[in-house]
mmCIF file with all atom_site columns, C-alpha atoms in Angstrom:
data_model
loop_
_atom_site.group_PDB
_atom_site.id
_atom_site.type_symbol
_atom_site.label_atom_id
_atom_site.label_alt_id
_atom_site.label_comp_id
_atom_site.label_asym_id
_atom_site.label_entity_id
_atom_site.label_seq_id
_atom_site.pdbx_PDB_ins_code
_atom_site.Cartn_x
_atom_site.Cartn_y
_atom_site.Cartn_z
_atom_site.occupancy
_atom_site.B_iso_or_equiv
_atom_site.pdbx_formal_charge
_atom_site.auth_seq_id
_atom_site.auth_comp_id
_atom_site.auth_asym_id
_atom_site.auth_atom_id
_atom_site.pdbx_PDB_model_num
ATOM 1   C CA . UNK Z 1 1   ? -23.039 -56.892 23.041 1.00 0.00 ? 1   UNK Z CA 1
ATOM 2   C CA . UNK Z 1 2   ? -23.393 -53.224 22.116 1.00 0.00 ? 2   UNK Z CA 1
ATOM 3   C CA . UNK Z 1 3   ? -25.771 -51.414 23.621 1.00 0.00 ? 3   UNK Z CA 1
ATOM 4   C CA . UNK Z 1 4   ? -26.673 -47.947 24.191 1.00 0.00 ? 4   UNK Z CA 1
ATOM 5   C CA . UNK Z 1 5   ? -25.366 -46.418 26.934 1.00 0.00 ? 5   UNK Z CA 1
ATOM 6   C CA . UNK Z 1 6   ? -26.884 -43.552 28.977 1.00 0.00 ? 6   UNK Z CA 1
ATOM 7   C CA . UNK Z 1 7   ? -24.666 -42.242 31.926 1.00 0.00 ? 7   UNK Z CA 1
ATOM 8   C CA . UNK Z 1 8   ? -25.329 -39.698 34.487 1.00 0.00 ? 8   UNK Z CA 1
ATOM 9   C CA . UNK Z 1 9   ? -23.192 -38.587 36.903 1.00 0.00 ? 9   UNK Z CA 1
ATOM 10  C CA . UNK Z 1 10  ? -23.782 -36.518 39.812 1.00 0.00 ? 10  UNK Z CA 1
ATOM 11  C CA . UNK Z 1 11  ? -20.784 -33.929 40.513 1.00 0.00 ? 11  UNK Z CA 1
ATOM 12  C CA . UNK Z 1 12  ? -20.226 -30.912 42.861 1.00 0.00 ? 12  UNK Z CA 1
ATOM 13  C CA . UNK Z 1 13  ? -19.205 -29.090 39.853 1.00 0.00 ? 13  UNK Z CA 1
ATOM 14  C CA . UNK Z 1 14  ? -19.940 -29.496 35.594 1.00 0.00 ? 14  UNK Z CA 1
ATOM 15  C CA . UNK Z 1 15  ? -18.005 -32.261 33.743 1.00 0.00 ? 15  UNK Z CA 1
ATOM 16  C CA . UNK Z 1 16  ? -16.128 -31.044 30.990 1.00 0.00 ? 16  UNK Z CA 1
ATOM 17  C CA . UNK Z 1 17  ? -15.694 -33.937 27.980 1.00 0.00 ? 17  UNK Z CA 1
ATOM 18  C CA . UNK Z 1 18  ? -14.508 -34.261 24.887 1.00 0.00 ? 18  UNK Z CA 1
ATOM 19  C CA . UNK Z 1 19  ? -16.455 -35.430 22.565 1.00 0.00 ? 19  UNK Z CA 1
ATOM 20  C CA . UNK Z 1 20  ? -15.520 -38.648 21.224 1.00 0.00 ? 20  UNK Z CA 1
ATOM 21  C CA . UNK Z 1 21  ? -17.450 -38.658 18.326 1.00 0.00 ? 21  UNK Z CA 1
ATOM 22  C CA . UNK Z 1 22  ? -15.811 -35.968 16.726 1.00 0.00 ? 22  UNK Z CA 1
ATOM 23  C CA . UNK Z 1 23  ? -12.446 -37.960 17.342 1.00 0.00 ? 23  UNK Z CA 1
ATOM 24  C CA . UNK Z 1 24  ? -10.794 -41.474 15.993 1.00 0.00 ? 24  UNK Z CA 1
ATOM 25  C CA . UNK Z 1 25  ? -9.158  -43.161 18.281 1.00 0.00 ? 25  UNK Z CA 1
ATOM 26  C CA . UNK Z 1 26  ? -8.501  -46.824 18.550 1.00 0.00 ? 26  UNK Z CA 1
ATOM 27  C CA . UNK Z 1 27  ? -11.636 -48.905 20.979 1.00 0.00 ? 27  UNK Z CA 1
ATOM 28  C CA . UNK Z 1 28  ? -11.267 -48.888 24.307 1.00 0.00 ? 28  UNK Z CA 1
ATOM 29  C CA . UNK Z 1 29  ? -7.609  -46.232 24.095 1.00 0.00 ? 29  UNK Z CA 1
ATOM 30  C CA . UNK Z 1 30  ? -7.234  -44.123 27.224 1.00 0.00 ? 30  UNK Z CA 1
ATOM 31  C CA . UNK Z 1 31  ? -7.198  -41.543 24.642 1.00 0.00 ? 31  UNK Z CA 1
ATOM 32  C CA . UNK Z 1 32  ? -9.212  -41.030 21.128 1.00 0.00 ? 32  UNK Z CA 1
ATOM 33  C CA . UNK Z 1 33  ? -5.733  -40.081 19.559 1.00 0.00 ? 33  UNK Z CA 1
ATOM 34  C CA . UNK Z 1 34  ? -6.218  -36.148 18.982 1.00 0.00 ? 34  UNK Z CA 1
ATOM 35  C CA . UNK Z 1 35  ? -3.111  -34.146 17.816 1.00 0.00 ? 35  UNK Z CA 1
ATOM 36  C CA . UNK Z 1 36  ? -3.525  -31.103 20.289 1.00 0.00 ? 36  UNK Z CA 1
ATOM 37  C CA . UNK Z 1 37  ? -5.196  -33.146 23.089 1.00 0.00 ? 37  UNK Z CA 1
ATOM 38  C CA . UNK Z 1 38  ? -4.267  -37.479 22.810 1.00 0.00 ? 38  UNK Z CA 1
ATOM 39  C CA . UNK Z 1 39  ? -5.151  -38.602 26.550 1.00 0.00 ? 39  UNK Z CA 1
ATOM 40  C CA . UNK Z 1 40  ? -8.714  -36.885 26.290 1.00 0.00 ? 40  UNK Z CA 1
ATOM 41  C CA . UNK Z 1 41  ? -11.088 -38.737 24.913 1.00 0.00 ? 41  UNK Z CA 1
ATOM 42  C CA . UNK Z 1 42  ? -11.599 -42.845 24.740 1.00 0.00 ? 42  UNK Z CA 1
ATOM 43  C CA . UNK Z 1 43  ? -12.315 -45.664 22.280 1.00 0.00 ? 43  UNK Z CA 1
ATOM 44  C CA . UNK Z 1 44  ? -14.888 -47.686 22.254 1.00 0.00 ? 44  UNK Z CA 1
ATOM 45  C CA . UNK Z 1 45  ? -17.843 -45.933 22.037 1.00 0.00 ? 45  UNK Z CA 1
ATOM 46  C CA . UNK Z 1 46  ? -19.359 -42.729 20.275 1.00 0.00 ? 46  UNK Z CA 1
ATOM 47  C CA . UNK Z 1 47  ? -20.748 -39.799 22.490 1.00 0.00 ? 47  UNK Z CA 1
ATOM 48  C CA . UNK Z 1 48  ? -24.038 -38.626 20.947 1.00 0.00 ? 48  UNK Z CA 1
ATOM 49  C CA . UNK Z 1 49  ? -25.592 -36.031 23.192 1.00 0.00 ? 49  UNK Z CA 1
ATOM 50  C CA . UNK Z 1 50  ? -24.565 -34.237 26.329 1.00 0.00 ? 50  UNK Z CA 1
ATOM 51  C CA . UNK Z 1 51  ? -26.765 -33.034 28.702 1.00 0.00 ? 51  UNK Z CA 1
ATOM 52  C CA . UNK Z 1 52  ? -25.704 -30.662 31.738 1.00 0.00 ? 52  UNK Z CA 1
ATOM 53  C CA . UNK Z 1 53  ? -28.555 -29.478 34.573 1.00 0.00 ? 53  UNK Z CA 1
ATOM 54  C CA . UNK Z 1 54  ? -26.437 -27.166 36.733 1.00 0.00 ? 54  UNK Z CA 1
ATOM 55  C CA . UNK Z 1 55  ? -27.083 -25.424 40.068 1.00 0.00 ? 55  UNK Z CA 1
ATOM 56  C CA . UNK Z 1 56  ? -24.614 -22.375 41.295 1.00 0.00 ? 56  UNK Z CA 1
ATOM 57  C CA . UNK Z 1 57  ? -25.232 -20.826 45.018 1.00 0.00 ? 57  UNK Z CA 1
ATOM 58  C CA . UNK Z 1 58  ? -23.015 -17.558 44.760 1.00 0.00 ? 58  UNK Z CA 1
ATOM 59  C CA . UNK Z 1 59  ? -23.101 -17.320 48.351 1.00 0.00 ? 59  UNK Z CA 1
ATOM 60  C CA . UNK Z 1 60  ? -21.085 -20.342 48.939 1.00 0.00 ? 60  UNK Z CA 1
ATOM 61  C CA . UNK Z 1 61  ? -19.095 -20.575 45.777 1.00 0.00 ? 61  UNK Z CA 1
ATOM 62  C CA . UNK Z 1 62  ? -20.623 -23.857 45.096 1.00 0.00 ? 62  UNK Z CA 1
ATOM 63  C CA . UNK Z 1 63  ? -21.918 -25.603 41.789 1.00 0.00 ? 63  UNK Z CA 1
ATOM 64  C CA . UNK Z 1 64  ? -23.859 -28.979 41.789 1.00 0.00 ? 64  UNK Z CA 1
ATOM 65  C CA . UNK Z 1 65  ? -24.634 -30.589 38.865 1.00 0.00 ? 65  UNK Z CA 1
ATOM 66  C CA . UNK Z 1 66  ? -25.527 -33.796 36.726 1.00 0.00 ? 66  UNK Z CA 1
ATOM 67  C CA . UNK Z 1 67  ? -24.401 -34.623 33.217 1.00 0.00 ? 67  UNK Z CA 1
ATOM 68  C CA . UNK Z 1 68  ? -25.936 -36.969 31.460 1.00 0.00 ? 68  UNK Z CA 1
ATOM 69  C CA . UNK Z 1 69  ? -24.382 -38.733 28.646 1.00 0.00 ? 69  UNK Z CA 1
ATOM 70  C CA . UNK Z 1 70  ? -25.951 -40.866 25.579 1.00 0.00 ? 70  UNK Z CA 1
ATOM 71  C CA . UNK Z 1 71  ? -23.097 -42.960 24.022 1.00 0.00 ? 71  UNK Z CA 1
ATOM 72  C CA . UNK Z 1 72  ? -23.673 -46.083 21.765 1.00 0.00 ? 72  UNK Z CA 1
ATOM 73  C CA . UNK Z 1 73  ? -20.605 -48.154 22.292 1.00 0.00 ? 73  UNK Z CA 1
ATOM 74  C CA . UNK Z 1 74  ? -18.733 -49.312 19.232 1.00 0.00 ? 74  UNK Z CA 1
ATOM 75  C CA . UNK Z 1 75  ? -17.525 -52.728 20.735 1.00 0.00 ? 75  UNK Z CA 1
ATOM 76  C CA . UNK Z 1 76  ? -17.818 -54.730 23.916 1.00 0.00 ? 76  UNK Z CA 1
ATOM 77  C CA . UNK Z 1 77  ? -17.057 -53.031 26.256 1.00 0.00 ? 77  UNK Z CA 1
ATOM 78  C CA . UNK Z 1 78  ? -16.329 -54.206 29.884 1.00 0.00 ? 78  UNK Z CA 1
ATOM 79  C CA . UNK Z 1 79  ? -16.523 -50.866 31.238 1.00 0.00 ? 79  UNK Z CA 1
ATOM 80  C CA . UNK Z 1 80  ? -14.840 -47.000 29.800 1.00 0.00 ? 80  UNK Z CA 1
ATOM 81  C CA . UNK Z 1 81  ? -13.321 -43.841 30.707 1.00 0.00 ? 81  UNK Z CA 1
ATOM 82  C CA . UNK Z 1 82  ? -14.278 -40.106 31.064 1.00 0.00 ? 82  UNK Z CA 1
ATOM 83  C CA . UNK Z 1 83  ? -12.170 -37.202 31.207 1.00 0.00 ? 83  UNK Z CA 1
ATOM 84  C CA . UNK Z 1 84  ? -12.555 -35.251 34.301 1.00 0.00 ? 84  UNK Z CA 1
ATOM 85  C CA . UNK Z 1 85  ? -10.689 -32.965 35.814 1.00 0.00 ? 85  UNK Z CA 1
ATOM 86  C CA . UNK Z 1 86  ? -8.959  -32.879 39.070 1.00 0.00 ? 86  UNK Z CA 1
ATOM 87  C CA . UNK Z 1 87  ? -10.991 -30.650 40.968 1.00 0.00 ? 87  UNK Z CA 1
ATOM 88  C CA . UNK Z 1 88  ? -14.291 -32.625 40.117 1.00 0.00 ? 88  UNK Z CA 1
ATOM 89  C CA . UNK Z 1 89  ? -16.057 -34.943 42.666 1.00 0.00 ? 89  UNK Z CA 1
ATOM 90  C CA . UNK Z 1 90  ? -18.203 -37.711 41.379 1.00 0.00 ? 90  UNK Z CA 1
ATOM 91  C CA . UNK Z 1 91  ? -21.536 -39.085 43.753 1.00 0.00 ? 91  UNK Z CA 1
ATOM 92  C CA . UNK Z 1 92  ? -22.646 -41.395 41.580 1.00 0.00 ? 92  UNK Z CA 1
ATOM 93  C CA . UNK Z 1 93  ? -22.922 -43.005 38.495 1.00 0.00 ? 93  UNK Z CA 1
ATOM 94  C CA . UNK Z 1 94  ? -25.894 -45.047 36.235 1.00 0.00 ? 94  UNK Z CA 1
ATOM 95  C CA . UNK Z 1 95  ? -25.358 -46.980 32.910 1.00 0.00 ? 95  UNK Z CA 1
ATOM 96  C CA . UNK Z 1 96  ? -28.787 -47.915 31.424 1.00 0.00 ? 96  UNK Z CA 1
ATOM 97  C CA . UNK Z 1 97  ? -31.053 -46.996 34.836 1.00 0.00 ? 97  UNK Z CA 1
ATOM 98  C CA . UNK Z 1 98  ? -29.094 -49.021 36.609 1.00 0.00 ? 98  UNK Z CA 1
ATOM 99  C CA . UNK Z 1 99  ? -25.880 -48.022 39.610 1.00 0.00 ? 99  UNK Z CA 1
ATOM 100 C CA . UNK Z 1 100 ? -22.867 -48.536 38.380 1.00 0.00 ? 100 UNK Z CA 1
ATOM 101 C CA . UNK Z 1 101 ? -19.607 -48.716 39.761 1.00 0.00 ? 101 UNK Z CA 1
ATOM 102 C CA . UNK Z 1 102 ? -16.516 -46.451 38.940 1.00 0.00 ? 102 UNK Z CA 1
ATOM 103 C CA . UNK Z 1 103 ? -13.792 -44.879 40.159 1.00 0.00 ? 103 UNK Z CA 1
ATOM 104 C CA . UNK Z 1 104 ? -11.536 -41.564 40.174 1.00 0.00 ? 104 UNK Z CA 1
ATOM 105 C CA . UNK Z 1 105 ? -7.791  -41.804 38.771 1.00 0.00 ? 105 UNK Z CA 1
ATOM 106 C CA . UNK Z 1 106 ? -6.735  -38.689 37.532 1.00 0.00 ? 106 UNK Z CA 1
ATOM 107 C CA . UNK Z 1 107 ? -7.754  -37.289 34.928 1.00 0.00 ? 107 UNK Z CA 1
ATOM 108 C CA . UNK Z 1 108 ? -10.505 -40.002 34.406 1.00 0.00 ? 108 UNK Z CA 1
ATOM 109 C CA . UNK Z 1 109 ? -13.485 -40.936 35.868 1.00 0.00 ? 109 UNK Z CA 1
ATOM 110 C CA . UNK Z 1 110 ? -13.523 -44.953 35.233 1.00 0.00 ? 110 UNK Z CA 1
ATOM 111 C CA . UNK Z 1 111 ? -17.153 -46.741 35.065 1.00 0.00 ? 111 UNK Z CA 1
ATOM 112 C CA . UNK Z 1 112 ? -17.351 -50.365 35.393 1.00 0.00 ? 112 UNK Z CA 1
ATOM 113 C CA . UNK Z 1 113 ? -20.864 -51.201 34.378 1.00 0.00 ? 113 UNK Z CA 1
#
């Protein structure tokens, strides 16, 4: 089933992406298949909007933050990747309002619905 998907994850720190719809890749690659960059990205879906709401304390050094994503999948998917970087930690994750589970294997953050 297709379905829009709407994604927020709660980080210490912003989540850079790549947006996969500006990229062809092959549905449900590790990668969306760019020249310069081919493990970023991932088939399967389309990224519409990105949404960051970011808190820094310069005191500490810290940054909190929650990016929310609006993807439309363009198969079925039993779960996808993210591109996140190494130094990122990841609280938690919801797909459509609702917890979902994932996990962190370098360089991607992996949701399973």
């Amino acid at each position: 089933m297709k379905r829009l998907l709407a994604l927020a994850a709660a980080a210490f720190v912003a989540i850079p992406l790549t947006p996969a719809s500006a990229l062809e890749g092959a549905p449900g690659a590790a990668g969306a298949g760019d020249p310069y960059f081919p493990d970023q990205g991932n088939g399967g879906y389309d990224a519409t909007h990105y949404d960051l709401a970011l808190d820094y304390d310069p005191a500490t050094n810290a940054l909190r933050g929650v990016a929310t994503i609006r993807a439309r999948s363009t198969q079925d998917l039993s779960g996808f990747d993210l591109d996140l970087v190494d130094s990122l930690s990841v609280r938690s994750v919801t797909v459509d309002g609702q917890r979902a589970g994932f996990t962190q294997q370098s360089p991607e953050l992996v949701v399973d619905p």
